[in-house]
CSV table of C-alpha atoms in Angstrom, one decimal:
chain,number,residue,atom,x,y,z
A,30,UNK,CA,75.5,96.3,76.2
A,31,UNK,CA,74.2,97.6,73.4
A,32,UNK,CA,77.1,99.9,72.3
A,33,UNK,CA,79.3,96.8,73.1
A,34,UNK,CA,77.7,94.9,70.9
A,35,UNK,CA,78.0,97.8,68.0
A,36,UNK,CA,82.1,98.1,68.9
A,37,UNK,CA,82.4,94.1,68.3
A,38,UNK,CA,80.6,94.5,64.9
A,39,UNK,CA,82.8,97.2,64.2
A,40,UNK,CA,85.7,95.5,64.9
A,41,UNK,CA,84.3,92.1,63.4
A,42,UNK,CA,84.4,94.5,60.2
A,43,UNK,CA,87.7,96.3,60.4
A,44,UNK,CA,89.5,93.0,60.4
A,45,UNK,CA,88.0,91.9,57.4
A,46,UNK,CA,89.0,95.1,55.8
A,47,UNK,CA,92.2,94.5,53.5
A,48,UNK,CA,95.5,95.4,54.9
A,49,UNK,CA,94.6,94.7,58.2
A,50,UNK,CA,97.1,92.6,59.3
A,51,UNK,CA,99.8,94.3,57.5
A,52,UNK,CA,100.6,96.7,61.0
A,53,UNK,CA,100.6,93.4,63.5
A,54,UNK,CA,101.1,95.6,66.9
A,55,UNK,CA,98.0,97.7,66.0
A,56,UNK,CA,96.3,94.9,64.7
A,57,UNK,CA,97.3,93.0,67.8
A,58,UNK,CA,95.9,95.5,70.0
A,59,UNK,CA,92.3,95.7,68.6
A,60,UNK,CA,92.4,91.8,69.1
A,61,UNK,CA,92.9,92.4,72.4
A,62,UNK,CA,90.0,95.0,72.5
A,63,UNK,CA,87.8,92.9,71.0
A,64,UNK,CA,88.6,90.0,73.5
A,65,UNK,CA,87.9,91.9,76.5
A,66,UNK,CA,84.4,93.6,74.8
A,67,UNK,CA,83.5,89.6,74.6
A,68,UNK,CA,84.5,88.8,77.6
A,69,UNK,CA,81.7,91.0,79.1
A,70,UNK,CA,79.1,90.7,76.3
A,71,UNK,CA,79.0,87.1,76.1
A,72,UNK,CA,78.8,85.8,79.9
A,73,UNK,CA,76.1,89.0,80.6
A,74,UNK,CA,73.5,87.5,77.2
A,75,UNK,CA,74.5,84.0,78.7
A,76,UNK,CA,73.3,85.2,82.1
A,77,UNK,CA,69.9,86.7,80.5
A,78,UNK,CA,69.7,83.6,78.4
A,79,UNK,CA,70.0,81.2,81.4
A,80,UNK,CA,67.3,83.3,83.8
A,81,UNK,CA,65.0,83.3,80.8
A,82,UNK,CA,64.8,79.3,80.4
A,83,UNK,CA,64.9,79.0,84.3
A,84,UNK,CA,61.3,81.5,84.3
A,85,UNK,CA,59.9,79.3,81.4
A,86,UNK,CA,60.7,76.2,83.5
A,87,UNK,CA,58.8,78.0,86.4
A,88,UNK,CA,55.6,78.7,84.5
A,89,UNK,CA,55.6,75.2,84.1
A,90,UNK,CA,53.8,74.7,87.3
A,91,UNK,CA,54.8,71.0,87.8
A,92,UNK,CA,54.8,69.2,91.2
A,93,UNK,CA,58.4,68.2,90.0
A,94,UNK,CA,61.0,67.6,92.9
A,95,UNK,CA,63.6,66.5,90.6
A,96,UNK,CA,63.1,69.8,88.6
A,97,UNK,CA,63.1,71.9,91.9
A,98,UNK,CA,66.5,70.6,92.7
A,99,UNK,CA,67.1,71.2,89.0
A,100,UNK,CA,66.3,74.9,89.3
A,101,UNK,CA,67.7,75.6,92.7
A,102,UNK,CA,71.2,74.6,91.6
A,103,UNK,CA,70.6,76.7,88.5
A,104,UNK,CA,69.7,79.3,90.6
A,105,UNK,CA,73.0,78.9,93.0
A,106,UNK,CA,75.2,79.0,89.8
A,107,UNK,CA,73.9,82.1,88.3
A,108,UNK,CA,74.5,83.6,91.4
A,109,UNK,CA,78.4,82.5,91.0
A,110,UNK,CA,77.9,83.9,87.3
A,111,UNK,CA,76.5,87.1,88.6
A,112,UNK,CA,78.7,88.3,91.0
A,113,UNK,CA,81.9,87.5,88.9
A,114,UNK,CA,80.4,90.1,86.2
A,115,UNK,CA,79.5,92.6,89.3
A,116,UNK,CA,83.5,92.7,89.8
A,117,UNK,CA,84.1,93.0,86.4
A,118,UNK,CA,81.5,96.0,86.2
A,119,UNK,CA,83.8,97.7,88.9
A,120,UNK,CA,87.0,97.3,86.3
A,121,UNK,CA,86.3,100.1,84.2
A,122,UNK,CA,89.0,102.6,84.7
A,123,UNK,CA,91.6,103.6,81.5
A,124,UNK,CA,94.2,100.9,82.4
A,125,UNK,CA,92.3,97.7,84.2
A,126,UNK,CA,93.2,95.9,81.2
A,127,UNK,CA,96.8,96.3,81.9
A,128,UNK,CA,99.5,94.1,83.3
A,129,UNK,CA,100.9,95.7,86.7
A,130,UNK,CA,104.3,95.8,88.4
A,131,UNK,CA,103.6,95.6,91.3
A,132,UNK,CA,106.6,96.6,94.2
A,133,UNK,CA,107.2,95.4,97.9
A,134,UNK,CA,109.1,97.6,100.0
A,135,UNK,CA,110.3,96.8,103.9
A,136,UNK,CA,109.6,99.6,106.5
A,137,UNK,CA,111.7,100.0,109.4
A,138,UNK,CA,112.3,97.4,111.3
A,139,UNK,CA,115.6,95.7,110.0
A,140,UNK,CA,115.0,91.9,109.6
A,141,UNK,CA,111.9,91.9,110.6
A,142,UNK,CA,110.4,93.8,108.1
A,143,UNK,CA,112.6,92.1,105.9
A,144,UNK,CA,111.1,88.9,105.9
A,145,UNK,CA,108.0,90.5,106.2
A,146,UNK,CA,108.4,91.7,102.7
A,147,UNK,CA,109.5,88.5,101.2
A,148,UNK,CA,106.6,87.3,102.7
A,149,UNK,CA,104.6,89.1,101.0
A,150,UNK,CA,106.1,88.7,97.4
A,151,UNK,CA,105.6,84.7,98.0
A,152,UNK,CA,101.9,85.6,98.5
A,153,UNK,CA,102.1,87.7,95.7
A,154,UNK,CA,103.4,85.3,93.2
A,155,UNK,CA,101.0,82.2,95.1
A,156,UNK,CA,97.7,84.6,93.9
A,157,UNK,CA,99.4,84.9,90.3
A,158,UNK,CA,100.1,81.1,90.1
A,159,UNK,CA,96.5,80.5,91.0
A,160,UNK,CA,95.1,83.1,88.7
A,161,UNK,CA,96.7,81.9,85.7
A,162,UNK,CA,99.1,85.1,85.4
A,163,UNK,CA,102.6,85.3,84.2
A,164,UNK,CA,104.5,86.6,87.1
A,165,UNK,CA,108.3,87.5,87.0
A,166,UNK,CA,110.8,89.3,89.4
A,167,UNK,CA,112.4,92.3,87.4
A,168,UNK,CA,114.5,93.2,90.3
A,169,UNK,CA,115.1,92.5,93.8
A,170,UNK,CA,117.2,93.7,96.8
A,171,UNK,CA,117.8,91.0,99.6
A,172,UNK,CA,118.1,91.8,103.2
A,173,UNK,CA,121.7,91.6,105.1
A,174,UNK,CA,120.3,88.5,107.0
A,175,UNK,CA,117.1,87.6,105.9
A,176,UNK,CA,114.4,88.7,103.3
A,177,UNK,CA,114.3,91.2,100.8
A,178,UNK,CA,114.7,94.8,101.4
A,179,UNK,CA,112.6,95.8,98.0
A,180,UNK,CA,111.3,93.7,94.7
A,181,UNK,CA,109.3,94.3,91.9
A,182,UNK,CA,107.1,91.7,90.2
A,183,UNK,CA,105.7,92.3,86.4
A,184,UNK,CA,102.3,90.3,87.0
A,185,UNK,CA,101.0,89.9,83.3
A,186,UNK,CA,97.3,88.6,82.2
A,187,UNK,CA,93.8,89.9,82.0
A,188,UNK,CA,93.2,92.6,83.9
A,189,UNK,CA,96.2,92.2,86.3
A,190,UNK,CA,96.4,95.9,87.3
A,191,UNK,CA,92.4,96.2,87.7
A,192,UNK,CA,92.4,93.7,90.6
A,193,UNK,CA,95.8,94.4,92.0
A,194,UNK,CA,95.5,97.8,92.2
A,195,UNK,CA,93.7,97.3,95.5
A,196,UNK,CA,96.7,95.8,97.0
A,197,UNK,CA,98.4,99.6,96.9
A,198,UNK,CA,98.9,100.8,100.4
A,199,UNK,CA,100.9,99.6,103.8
A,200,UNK,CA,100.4,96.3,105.3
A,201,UNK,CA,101.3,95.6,108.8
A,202,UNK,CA,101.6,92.0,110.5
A,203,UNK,CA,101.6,91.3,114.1
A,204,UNK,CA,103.3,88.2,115.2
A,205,UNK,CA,106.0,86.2,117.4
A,206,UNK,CA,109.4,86.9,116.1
A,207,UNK,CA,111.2,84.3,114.3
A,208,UNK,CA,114.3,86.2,115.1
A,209,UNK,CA,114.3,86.9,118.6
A,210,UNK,CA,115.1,84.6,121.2
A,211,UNK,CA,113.0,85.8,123.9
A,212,UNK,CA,109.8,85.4,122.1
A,213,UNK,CA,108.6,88.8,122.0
A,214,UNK,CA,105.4,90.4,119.6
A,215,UNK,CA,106.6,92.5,117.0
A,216,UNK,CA,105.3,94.6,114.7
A,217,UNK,CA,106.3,95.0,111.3
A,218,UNK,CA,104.6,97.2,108.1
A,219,UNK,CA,105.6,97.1,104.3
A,220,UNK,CA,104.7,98.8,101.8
A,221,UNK,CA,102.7,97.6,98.4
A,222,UNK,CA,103.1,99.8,95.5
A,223,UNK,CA,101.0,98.9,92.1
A,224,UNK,CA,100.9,100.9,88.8
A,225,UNK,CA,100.2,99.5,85.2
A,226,UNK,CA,101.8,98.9,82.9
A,227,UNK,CA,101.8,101.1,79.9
A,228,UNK,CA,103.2,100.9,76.0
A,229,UNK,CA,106.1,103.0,74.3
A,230,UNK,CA,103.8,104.9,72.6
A,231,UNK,CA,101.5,106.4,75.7
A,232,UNK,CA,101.2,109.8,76.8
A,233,UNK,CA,103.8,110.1,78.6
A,234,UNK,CA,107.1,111.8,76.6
A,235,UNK,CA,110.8,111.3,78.4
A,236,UNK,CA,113.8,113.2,77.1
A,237,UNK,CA,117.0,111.5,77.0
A,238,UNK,CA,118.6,114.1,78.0
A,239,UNK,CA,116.7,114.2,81.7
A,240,UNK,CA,117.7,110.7,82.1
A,241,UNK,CA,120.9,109.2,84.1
A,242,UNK,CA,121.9,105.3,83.3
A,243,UNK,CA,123.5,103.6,86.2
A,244,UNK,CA,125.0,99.7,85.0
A,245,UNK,CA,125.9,98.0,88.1
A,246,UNK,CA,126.5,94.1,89.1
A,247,UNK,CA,123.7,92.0,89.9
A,248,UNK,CA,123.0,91.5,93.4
A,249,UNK,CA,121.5,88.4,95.0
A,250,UNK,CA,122.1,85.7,98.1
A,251,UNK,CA,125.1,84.0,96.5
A,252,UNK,CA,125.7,80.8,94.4
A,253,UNK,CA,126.0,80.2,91.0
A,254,UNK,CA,122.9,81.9,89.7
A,255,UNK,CA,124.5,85.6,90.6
A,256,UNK,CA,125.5,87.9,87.4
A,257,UNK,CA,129.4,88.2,87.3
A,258,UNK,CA,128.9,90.9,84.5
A,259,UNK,CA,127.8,94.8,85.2
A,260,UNK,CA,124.0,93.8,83.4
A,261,UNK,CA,121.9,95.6,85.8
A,262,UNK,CA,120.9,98.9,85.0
A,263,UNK,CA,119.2,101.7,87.0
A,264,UNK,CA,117.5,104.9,85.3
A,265,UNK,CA,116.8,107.7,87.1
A,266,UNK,CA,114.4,110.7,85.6
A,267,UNK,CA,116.4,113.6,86.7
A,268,UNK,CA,113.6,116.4,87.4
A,269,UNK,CA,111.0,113.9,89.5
A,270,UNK,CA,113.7,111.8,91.0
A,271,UNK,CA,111.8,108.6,90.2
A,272,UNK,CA,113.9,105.6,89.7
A,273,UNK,CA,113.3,102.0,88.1
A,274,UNK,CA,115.9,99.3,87.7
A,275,UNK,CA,116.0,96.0,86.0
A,276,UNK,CA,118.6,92.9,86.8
A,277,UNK,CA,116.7,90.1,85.7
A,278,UNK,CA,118.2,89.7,82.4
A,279,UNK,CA,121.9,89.0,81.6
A,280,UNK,CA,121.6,91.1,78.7
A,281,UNK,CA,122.3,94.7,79.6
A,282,UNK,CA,120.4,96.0,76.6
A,283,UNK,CA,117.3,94.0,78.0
A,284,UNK,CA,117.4,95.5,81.4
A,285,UNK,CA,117.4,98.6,80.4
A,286,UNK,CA,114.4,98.5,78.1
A,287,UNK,CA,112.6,96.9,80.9
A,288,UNK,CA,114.0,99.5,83.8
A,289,UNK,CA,112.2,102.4,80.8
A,290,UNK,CA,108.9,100.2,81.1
A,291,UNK,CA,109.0,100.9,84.6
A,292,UNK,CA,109.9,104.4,84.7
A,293,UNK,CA,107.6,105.2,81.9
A,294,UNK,CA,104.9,103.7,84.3
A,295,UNK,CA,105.9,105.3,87.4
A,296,UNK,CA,105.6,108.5,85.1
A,297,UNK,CA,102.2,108.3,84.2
A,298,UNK,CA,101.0,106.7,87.9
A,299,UNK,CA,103.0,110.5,88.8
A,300,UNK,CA,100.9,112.3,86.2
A,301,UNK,CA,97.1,110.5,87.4
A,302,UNK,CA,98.1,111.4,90.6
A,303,UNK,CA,98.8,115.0,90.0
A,304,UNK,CA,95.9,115.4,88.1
A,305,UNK,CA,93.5,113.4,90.8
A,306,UNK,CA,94.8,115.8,93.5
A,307,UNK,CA,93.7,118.8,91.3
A,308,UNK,CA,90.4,117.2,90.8
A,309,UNK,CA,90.6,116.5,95.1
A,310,UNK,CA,91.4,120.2,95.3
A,311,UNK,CA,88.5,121.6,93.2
A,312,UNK,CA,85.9,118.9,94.3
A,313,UNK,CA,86.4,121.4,98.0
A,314,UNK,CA,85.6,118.3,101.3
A,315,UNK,CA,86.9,115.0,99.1
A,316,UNK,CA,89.0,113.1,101.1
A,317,UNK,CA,91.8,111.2,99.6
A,318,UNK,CA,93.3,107.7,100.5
A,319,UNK,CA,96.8,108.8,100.9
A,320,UNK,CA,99.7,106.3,99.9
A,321,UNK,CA,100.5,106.0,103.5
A,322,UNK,CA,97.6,104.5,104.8
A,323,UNK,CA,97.6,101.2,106.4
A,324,UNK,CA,95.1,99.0,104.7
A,325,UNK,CA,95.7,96.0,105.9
A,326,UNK,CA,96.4,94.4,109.3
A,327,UNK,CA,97.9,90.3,109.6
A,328,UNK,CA,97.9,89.0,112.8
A,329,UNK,CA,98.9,86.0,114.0
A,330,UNK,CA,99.5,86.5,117.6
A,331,UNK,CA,97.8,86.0,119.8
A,332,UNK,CA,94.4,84.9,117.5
A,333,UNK,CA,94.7,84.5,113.9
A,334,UNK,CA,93.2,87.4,112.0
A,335,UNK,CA,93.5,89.3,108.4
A,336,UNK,CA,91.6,92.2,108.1
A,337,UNK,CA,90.9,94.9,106.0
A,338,UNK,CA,90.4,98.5,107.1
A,339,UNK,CA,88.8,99.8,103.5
A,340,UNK,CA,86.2,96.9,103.3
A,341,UNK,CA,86.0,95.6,106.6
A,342,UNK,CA,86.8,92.0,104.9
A,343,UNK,CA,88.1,90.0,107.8
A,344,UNK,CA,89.2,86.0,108.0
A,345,UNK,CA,90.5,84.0,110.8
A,346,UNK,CA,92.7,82.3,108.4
A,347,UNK,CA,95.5,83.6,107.7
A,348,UNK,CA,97.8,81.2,106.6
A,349,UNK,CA,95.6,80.6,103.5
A,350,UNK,CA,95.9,84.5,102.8
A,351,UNK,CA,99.6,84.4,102.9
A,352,UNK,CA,98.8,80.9,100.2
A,353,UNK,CA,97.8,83.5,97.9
A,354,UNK,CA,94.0,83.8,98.8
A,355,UNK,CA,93.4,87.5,98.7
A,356,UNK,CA,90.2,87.5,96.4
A,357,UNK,CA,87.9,88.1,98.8
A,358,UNK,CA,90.0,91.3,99.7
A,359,UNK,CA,90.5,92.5,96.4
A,360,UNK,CA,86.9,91.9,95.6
A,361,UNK,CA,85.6,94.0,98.9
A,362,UNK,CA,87.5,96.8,98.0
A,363,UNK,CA,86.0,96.7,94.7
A,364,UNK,CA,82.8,96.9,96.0
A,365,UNK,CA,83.2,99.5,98.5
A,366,UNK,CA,82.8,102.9,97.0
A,367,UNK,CA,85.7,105.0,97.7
A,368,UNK,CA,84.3,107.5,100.0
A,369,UNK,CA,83.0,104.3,102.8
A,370,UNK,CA,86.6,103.4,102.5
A,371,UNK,CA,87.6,106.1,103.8
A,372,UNK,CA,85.3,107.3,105.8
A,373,UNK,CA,86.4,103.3,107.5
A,374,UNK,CA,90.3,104.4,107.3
A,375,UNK,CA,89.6,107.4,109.4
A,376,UNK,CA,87.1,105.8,112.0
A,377,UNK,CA,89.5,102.9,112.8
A,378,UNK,CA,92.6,105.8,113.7
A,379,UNK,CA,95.7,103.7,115.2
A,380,UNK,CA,93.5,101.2,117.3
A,381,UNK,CA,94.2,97.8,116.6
A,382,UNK,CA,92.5,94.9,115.1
């Protein structure tokens, strides 16, 4: 806390500094820095402050009912407090503070897994609502009957990619069919893919020349809302083969800048990942969570169950999960070091729930 506490003074001093505001995007981003060293400093003295007057009221020694009940609700909301700056103590790594795009792709399965994925970008953009994030489709591909085949969401507020970055992995849902007339379980899987967001100026250089723009015609279900102009645009980085595309805008100068957002992301999520499997490589026994693990199981026939397989976080309630309830989740895996989840990704193999 204490170094905190030196950075905020620092800053505090910088802006005072003349010419401070004369570069606004710099200037913007130490605001932003200072606003998130706050956000920790200020609710952790708040705590200390608050457990300090409750021990004074303590050595008080009065037969007090009234200031029992007093204390024990104090006590009940500190612990609220306490564990909210726990799960912020987790959020520590280079790009927590970013926003995330965060992208839903179907498995195999046709319409099924279809609609499975569209059910999961509802949930997705429920949890947003309810946080208080911005949340916005940048592009979407809709199933032949029902669904979407792929979408990507740009989730934007405080520390959107440090909580959603949990959601990364396959998800699988067990249910009655919707689509089939004779009533049959199926099983369906999607996969969640979640990287941050990062600025123009990052670490991560693209040459023009490595790059191939596609402008096509914005797809959607039909109506008046679908693009009758060739606005959506696709880039694809020739040596990796990564691709990002944008058809949210009408404006195909605006998709495009967004579709390089994307791919500059994608980039850098490439690079950390090359680098981590280096560090994997050296560290000798380290297991890794590989992208195609399944973290998550949602069944609803024939009990009601969402669990996952990191944390061991279960619920029998699954319909307020698919509402956009997936705290508890995200804040398991956060407290679950990395090794116990996977050490709980290998024990649990293909069985079931």
């Amino acid at each position: 806390m204490a170094a905190k506490e030196q950075s905020i003074a620092d800053i505090q001093a910088q802006m005072s500094e003349e010419g401070f505001w004369d570069h606004q995007e710099q200037a913007n981003k130490i605001m932003q820095e200072l606003k998130g060293l706050k956000n920790i400093v200020e609710p952790f003295m708040e705590c200390i402050r608050r457990v300090k007057d409750a021990k004074e009221f303590l050595e008080l020694e009065e037969d007090d009912k009234s200031l029992e009940e007093q204390l024990a609700d104090e006590a009940a909301l500190l612990k609220i407090k306490i564990d909210a700056l726990e799960i912020e103590a987790h959020l520590n790594g280079p790009f927590d503070n970013a926003n995330a795009l965060l992208s839903i792709n179907a498995g195999a399965g046709g319409t099924e897994s279809c609609d499975w994925a569209s059910m999961l970008m509802r949930m997705y953009v429920r949890h947003a609502d309810s946080k208080g994030y911005k949340c916005e489709v940048i592009d979407i591909l809709h199933g032949d009957e029902a669904g979407i085949k792929n979408a990507t969401l740009r989730i934007e507020g405080e520390k959107a990619y440090g909580f959603l970055k949990s959601e990364k992995g396959v998800h699988r849902l067990v249910r009655i069919s919707p689509f089939d007339s004779n009533k049959r379980r199926h099983t369906s899987f999607a996969s969640v893919e979640v990287i941050p967001e990062v600025d123009n100026d990052s670490e991560v250089d693209i040459n023009p020349s490595e790059l191939r723009i596609d402008v096509f015609r914005a797809s959607g279900p039909g109506g008046q809302s679908v693009n009758t102009t060739d606005s959506a645009v696709r880039v694809t980085h020739l040596p990796t083969g990564l691709v990002a595309q944008s058809q949210k805008e009408r404006s195909q100068l605006q998709n495009k800048m967004q579709a390089m957002k994307v791919l500059r992301a994608r980039l850098l999520a490439l690079k950390v990942q090359q680098q981590e499997e280096v560090m994997n490589k050296e560290a000798g026994d380290k297991q890794k969570i590989e992208w195609g693990s399944q973290i998550r199981s949602y069944v609803l026939h024939p009990y009601l169950m969402v669990k996952d397989h990191r944390s061991g976080v279960e619920t029998g309630n699954a319909q307020k999960v698919l509402d956009g309830e997936i705290d508890p989740f995200i804040e398991g895996f956060l407290k679950t070091k990395p090794e116990d989840r996977d050490k709980r990704l290998k024990a649990r193999g293909n069985d079931d729930v």
